[in-house]
mmCIF file of C-alpha atoms in Angstrom:
data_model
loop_
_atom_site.group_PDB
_atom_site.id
_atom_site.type_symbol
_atom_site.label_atom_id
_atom_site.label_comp_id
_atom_site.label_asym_id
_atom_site.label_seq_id
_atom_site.Cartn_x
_atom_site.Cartn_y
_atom_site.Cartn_z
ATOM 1 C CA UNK A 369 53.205 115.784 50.057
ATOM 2 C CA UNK A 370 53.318 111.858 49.555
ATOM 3 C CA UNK A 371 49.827 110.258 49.734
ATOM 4 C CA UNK A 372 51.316 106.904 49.975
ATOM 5 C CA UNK A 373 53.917 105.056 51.775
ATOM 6 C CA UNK A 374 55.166 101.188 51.612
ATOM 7 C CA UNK A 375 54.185 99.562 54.620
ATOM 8 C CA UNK A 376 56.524 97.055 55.816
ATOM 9 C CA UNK A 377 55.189 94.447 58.897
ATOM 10 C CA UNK A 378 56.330 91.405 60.421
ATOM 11 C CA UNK A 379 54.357 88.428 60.700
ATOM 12 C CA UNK A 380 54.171 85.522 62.629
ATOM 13 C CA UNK A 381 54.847 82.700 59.345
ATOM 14 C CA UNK A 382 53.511 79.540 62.091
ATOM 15 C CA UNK A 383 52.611 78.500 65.332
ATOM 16 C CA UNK A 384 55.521 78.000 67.838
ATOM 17 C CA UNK A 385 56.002 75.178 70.051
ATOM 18 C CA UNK A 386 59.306 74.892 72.090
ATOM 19 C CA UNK A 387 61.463 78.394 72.049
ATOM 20 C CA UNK A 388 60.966 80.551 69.284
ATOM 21 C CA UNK A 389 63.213 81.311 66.787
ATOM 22 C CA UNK A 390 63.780 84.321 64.142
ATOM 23 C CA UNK A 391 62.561 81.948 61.557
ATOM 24 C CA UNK A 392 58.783 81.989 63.235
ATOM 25 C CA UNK A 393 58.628 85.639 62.006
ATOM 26 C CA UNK A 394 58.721 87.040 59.171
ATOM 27 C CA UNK A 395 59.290 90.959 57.404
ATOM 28 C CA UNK A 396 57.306 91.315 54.614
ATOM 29 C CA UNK A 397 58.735 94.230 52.934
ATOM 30 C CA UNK A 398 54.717 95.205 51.975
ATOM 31 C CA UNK A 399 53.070 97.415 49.276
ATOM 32 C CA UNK A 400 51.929 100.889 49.322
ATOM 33 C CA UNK A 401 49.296 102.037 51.730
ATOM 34 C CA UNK A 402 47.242 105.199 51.810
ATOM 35 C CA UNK A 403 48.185 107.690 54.158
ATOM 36 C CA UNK A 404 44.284 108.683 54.482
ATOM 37 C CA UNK A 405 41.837 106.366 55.692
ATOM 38 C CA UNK A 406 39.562 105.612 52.821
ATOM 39 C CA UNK A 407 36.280 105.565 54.340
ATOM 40 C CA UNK A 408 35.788 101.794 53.942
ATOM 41 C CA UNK A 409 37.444 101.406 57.805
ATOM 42 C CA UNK A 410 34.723 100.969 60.583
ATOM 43 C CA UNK A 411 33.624 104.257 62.363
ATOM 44 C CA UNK A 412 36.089 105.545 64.456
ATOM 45 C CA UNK A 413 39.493 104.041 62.852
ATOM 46 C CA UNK A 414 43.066 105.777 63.609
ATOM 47 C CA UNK A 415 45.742 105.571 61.041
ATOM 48 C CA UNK A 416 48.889 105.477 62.649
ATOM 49 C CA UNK A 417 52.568 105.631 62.055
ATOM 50 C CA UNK A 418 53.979 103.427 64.285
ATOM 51 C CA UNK A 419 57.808 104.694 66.490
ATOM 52 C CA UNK A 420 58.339 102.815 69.067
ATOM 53 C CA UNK A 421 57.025 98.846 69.463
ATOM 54 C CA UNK A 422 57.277 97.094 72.890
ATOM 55 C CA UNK A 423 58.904 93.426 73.093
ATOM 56 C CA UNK A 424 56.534 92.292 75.974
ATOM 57 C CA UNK A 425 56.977 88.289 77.425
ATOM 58 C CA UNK A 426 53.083 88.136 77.318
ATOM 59 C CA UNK A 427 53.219 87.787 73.526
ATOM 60 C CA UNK A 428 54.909 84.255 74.035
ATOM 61 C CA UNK A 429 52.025 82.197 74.101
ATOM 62 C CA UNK A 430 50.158 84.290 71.490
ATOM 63 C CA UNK A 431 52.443 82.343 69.591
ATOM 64 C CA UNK A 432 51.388 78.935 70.257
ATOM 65 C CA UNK A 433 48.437 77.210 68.607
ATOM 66 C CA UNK A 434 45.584 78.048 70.958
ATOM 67 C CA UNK A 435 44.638 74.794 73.300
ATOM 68 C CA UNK A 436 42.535 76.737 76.076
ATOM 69 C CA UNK A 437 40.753 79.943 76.694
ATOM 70 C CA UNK A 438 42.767 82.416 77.624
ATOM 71 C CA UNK A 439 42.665 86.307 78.809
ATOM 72 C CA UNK A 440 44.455 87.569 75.207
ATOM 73 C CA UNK A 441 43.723 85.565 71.535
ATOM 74 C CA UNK A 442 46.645 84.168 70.053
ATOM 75 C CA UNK A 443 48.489 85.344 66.669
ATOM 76 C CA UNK A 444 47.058 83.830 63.747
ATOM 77 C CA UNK A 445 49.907 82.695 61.363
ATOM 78 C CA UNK A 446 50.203 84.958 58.296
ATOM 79 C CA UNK A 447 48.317 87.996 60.253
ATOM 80 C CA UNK A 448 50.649 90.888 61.169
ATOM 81 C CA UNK A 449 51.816 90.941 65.109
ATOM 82 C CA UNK A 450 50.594 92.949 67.461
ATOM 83 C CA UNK A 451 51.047 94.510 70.534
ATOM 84 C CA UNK A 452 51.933 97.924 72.500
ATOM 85 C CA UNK A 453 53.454 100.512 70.929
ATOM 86 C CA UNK A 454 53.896 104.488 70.387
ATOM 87 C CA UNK A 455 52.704 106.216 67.470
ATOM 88 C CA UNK A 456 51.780 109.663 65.901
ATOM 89 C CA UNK A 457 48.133 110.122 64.316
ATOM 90 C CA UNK A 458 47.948 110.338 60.460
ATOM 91 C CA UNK A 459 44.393 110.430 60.235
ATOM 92 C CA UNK A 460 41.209 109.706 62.208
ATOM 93 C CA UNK A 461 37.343 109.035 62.325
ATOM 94 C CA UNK A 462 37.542 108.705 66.394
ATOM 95 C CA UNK A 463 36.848 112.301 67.792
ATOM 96 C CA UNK A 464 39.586 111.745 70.374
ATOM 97 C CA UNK A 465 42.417 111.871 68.295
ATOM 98 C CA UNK A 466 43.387 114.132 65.597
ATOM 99 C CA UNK A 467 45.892 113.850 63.246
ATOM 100 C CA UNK A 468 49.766 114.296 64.642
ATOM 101 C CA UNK A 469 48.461 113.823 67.814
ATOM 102 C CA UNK A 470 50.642 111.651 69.912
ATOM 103 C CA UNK A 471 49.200 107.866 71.192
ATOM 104 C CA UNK A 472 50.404 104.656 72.958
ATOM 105 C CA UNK A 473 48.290 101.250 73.272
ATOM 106 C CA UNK A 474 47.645 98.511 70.757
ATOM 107 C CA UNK A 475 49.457 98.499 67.427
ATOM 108 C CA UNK A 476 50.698 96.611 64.678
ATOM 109 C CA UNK A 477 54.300 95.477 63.766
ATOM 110 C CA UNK A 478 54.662 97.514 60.772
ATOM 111 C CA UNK A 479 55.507 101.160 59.489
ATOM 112 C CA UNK A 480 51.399 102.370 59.486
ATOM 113 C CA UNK A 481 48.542 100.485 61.071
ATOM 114 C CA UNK A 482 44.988 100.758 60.544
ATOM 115 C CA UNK A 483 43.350 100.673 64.446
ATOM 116 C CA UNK A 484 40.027 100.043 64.282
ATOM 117 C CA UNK A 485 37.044 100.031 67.451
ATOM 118 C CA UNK A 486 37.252 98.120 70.099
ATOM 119 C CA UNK A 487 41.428 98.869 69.580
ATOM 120 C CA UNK A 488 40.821 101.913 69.263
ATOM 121 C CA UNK A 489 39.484 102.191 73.369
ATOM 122 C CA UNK A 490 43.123 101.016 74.052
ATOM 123 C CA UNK A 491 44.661 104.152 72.695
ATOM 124 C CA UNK A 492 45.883 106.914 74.955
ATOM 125 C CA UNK A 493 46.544 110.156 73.619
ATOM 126 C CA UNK A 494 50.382 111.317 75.130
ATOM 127 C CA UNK A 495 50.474 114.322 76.795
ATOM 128 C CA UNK A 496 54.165 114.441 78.700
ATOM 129 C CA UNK A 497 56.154 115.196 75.555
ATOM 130 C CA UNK A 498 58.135 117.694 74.182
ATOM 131 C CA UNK A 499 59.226 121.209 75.248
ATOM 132 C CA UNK A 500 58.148 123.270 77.550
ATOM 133 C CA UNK A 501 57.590 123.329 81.789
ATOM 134 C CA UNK A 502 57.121 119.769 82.792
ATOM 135 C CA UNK A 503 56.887 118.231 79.661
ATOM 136 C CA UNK A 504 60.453 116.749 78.412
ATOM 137 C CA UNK A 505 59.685 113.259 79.386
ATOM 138 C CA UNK A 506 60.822 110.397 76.496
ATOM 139 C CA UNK A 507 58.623 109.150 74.071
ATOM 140 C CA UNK A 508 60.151 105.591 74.500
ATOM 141 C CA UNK A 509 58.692 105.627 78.244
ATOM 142 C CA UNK A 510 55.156 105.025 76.642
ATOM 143 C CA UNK A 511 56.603 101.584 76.109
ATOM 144 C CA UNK A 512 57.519 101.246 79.554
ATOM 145 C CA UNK A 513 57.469 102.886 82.515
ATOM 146 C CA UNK A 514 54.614 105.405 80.978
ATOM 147 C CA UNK A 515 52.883 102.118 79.382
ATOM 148 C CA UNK A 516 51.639 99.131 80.285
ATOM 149 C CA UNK A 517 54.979 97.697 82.473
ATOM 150 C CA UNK A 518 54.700 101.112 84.496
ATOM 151 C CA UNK A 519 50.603 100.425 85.515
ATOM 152 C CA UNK A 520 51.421 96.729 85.912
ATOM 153 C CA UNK A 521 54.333 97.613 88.394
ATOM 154 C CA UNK A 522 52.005 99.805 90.550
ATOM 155 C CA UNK A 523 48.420 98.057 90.177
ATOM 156 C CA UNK A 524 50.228 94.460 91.394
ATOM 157 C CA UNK A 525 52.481 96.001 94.387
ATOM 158 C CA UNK A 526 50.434 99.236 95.654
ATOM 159 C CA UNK A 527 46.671 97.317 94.621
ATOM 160 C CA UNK A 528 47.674 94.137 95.307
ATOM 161 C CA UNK A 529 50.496 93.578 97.733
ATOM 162 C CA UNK A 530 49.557 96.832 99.930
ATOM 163 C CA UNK A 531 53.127 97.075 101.531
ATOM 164 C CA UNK A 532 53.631 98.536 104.508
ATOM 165 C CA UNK A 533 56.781 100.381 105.543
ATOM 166 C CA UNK A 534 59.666 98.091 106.428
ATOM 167 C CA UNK A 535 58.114 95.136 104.937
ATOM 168 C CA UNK A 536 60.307 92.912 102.758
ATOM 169 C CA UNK A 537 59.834 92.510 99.398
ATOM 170 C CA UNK A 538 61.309 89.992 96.842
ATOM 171 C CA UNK A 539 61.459 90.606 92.505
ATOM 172 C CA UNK A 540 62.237 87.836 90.320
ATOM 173 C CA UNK A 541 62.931 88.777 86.882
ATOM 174 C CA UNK A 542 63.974 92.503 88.736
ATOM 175 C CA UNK A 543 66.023 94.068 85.749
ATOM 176 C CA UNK A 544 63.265 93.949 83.365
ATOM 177 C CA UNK A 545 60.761 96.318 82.410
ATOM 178 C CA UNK A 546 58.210 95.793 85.626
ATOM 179 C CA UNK A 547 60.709 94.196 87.675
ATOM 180 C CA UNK A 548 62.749 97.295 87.908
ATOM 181 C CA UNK A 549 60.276 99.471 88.495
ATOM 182 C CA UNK A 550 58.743 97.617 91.575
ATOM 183 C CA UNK A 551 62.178 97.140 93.289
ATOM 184 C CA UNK A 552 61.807 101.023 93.449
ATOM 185 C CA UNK A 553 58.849 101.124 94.443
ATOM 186 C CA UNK A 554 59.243 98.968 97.360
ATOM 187 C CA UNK A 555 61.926 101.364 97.990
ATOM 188 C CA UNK A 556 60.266 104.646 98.263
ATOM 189 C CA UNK A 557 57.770 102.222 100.029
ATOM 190 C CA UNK A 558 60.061 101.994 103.244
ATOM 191 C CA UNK A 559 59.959 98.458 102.207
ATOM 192 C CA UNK A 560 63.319 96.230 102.260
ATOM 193 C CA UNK A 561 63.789 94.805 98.716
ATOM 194 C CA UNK A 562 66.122 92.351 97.425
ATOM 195 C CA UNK A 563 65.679 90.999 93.350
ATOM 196 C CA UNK A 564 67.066 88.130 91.247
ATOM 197 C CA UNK A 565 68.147 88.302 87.764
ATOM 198 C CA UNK A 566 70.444 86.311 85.285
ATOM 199 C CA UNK A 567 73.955 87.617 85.141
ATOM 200 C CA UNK A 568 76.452 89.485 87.492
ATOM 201 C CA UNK A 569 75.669 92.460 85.246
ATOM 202 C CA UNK A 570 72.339 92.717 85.634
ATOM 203 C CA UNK A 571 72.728 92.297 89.513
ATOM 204 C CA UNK A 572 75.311 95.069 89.721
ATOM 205 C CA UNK A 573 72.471 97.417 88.341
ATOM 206 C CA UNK A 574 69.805 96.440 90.557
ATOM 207 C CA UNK A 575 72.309 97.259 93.286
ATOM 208 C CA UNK A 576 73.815 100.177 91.923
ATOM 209 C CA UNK A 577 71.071 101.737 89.770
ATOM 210 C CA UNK A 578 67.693 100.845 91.010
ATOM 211 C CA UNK A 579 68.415 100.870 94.636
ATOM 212 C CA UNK A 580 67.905 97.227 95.603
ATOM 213 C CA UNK A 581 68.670 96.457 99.214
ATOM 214 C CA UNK A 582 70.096 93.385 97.761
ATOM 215 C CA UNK A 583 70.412 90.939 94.410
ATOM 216 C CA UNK A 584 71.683 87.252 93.546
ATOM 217 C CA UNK A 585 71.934 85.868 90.441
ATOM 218 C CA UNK A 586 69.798 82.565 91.019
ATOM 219 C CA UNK A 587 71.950 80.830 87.671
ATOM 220 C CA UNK A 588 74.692 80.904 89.854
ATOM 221 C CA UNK A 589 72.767 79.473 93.165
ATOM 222 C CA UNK A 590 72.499 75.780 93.618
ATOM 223 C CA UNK A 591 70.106 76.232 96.632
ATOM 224 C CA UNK A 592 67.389 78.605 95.444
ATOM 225 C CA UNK A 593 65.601 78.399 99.072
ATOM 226 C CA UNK A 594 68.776 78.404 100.824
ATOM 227 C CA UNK A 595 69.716 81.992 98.570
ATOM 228 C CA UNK A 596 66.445 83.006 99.442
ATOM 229 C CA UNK A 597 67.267 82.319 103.349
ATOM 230 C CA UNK A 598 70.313 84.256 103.474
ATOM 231 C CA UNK A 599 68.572 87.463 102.026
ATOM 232 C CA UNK A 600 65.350 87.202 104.114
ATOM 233 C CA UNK A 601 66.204 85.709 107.717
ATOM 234 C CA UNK A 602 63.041 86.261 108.873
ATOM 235 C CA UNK A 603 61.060 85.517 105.787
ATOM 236 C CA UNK A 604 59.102 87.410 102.630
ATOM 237 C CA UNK A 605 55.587 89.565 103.247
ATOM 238 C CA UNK A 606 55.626 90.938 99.693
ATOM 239 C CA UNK A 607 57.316 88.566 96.611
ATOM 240 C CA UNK A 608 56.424 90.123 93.014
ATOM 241 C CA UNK A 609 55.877 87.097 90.780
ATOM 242 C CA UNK A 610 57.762 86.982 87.287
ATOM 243 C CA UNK A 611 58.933 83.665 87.105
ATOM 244 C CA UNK A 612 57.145 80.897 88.228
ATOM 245 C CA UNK A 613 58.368 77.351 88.019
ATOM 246 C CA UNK A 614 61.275 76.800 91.043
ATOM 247 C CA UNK A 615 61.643 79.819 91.736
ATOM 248 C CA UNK A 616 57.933 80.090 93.717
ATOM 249 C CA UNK A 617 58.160 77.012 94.909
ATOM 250 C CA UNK A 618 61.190 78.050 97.105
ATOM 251 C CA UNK A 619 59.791 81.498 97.310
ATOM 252 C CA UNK A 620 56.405 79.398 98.947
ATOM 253 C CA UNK A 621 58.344 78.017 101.680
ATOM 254 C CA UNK A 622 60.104 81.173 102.714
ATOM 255 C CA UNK A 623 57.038 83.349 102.936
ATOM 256 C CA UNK A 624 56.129 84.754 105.911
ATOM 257 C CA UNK A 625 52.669 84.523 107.701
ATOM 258 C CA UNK A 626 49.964 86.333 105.852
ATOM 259 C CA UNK A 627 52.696 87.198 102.981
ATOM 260 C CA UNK A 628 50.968 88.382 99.586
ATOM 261 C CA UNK A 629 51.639 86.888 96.261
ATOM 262 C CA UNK A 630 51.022 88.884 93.000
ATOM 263 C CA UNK A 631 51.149 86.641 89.939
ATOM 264 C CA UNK A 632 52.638 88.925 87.003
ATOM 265 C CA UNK A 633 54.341 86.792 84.418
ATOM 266 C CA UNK A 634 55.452 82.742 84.695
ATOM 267 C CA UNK A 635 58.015 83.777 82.129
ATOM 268 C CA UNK A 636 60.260 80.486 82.775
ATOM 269 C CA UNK A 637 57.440 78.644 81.756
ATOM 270 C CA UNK A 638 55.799 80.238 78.300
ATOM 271 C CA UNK A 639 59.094 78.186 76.130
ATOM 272 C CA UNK A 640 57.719 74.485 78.000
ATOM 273 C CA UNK A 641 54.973 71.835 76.848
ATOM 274 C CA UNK A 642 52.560 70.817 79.128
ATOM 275 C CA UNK A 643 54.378 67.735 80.305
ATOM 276 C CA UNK A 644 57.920 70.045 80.314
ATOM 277 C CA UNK A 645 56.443 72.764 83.202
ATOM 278 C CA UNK A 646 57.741 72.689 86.604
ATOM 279 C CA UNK A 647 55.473 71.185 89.309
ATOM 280 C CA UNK A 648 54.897 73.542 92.057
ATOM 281 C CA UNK A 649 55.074 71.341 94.792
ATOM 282 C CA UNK A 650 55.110 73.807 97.683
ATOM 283 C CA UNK A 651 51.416 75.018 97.537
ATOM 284 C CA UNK A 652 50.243 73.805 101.016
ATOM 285 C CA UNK A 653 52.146 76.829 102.388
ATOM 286 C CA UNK A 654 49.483 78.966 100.929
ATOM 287 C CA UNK A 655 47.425 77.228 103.641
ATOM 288 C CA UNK A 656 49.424 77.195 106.337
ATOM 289 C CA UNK A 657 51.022 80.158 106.247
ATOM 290 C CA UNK A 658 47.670 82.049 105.217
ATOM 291 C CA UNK A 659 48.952 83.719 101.723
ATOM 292 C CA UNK A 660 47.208 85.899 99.496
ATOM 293 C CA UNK A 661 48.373 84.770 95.912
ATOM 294 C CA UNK A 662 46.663 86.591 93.117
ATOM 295 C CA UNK A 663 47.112 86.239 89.347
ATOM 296 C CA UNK A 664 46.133 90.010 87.992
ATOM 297 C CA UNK A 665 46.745 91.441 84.111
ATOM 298 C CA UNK A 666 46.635 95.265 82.765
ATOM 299 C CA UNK A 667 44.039 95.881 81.438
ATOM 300 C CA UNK A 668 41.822 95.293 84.164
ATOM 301 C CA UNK A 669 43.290 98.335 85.782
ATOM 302 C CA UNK A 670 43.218 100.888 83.607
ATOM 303 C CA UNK A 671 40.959 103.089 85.378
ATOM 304 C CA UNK A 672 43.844 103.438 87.551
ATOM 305 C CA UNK A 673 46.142 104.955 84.877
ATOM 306 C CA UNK A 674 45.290 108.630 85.553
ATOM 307 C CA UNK A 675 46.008 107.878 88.982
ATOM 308 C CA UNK A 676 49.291 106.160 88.296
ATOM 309 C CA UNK A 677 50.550 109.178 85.898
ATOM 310 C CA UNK A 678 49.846 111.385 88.758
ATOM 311 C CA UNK A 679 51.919 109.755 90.838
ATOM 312 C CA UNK A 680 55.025 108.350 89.052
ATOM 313 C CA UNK A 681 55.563 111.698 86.827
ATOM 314 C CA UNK A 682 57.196 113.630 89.180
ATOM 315 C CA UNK A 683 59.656 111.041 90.400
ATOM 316 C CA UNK A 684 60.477 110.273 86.801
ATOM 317 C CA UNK A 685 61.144 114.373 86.685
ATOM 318 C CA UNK A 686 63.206 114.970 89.782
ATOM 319 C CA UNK A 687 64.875 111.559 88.662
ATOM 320 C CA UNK A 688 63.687 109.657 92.086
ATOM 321 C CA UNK A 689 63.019 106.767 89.546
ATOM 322 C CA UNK A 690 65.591 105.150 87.204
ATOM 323 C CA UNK A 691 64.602 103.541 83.950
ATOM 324 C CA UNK A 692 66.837 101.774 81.883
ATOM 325 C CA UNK A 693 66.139 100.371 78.023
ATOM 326 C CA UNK A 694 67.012 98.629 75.437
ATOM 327 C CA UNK A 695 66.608 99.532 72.166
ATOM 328 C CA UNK A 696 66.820 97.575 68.688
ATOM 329 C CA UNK A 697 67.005 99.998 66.109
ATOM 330 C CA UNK A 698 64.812 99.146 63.250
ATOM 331 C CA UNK A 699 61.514 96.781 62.521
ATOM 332 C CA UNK A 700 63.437 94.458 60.737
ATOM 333 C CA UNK A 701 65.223 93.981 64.594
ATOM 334 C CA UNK A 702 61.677 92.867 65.997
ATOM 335 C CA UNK A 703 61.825 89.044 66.116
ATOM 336 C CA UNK A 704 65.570 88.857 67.359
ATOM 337 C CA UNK A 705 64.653 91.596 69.574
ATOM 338 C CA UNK A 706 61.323 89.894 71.223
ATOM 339 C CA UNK A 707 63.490 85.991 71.043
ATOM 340 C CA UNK A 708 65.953 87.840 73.305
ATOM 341 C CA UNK A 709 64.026 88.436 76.249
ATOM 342 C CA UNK A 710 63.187 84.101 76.459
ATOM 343 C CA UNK A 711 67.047 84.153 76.630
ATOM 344 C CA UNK A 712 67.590 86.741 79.268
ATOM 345 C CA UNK A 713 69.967 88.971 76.496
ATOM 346 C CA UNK A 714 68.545 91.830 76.783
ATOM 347 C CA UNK A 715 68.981 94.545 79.756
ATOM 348 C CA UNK A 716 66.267 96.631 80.947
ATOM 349 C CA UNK A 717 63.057 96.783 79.128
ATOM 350 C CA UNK A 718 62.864 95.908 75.240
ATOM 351 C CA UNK A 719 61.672 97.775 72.687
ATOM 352 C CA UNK A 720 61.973 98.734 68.981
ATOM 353 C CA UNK A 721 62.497 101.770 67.514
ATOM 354 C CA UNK A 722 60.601 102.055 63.908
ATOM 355 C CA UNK A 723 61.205 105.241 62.502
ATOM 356 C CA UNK A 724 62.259 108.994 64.449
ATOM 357 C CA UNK A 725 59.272 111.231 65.123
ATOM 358 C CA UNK A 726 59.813 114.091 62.310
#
């Protein structure tokens, strides 16, 4: 049995200002790592091999040199990247985890990672995998609708947005990995829900896979209110905020009284300087029309996971819920992967897959 593997990883080579490119990143093809902690890790370290990694928008301004105090610390240039993942146990000083025990939270970019306390807090141990009565479900979901995206989908529209049956509901950014997952939502809600997204294709499947009421593809509207008009005549309660920039400030105007607001992502925003970002010049109907607009981020909420679990698992099982993904095969696919979703190329949620689970 090998006692040592190479240990590839990708690191972020400098700070990124602008859109970032392939060249930002870098795969260090690594030298050989222990498979055993060695004792000099912090009590309470997890060796993992990493499987799946998830290509998250968040993980934008990591990249950028850090100019104000923010909710998540940014890369440092040279360190390896990090962010959620899936991975099997090798070994472990944390009494939660054993080894080949399955886990999904904070990881490296690379083949193994060493995870050491507080990190270690942020890893779940999986426990809807494999065969057997009402296990089955995918490993890759941990990524996704089993992750992070999944918890952020429910905490901002059930905790935050509190819809109400036949309420209407707007997604921007709808295909991706939360977007998708709320337009459902809103769905078995009783809410009406329409989404926007990039291309005719990605339209079509909000339409015809994920049960949207209705979709436009706001590239091809010159009028972002007037769209906005023609698929809520009487206005928006509930609008699920991905995008920021001129999309909320027509969104703003075509609210309805008392309307709530939750503030996921400003994704059209993360690639723009300070004196590039899109005035919101609509704000005053927060006032007048009495909105609730609230920023809100994961981790806050993850008391609420348990509860979430609960309640999505056996929609994912009866297949109430569809999930699409897309997969890059291989770490060296990482940085194209993670660039894509600042370009709109990819379709559903993004992740990698690092190595099988043998």
């Amino acid at each position: 049995m090998a006692t040592t593997a190479t240990n590839r990883r990708v690191i972020l080579k400098e700070y990124v200002e602008g859109y970032p490119r392939e060249e930002h990143m870098e795969l260090l093809r690594g030298a050989e790592v222990p498979l055993r902690l060695t004792g000099a890790e912090p009590a309470g370290s997890v060796l993992v091999r990493n499987l799946y990694l998830s290509c998250d928008p968040y993980m934008r301004p990591k990249m950028s040199r850090p100019l104000r105090e923010s909710y998540t610390a940014a890369f440092v240039p040279g360190d390896t990247i990090t962010g959620y993942g899936v991975a099997r146990v090798v070994d472990s000083s944390d009494p939660r985890l054993a080894p080949g025990d399955l886990v999904w939270g904070i990881t490296g970019w690379e083949d193994y990672s060493v995870v050491t306390p507080p990190a270690t807090r942020l890893l779940s141990k999986i426990s809807h995998h494999g065969a057997g009565e009402g296990a089955g479900v995918p490993l890759s979901y941990y990524t996704g609708i089993l992750g992070m995206p999944g918890l952020t989908a429910y905490v901002g529209f059930h905790e935050i947005c509190a819809p109400k049956k036949g309420e209407t509901v707007f997604v921007s950014a709808a295909s991706g990995a939360v977007g998708q997952l709320v337009g459902q939502f809103a769905r078995l809600a009783g809410c009406h829900v329409v989404g926007s997204a990039g291309s005719r294709e990605k339209v079509e499947l909000l339409k015809t896979r994920f049960g949207f009421h209705d979709a436009f593809n706001y590239k091809e509207e010159p009028d972002l209110g007037a769209a906005l008009k023609r698929c809520f005549p009487d206005g928006i309660d509930i609008y699920f905020e991905n995008v920021g920039g001129a999309m909320l400030d027509a969104v703003l105007l075509n609210m309805r009284v008392h309307g709530r607001i939750a503030v996921c992502g400003l994704i059209s925003q993360y690639n723009l300087a300070d004196g590039e970002k899109d005035a919101v010049r609509n704000l005053a109907a927060v006032i007048s029309k009495r909105l609730r607009l609230q920023g809100f981020i994961e981790p806050d909420h993850k008391h609420l996971y348990p509860q979430y679990e609960a309640w999505v698992l056996p929609y994912i099982r009866d297949g109430t819920l569809a999930y699409v993904e897309d997969v890059a095969e291989g770490l060296e696919s990482a940085p194209k992967a993670l660039i894509g979703l600042f370009h709109g190329r990819n379709v559903g949620k993004q992740l990698v897959r690092v190595a099988d689970d043998e």
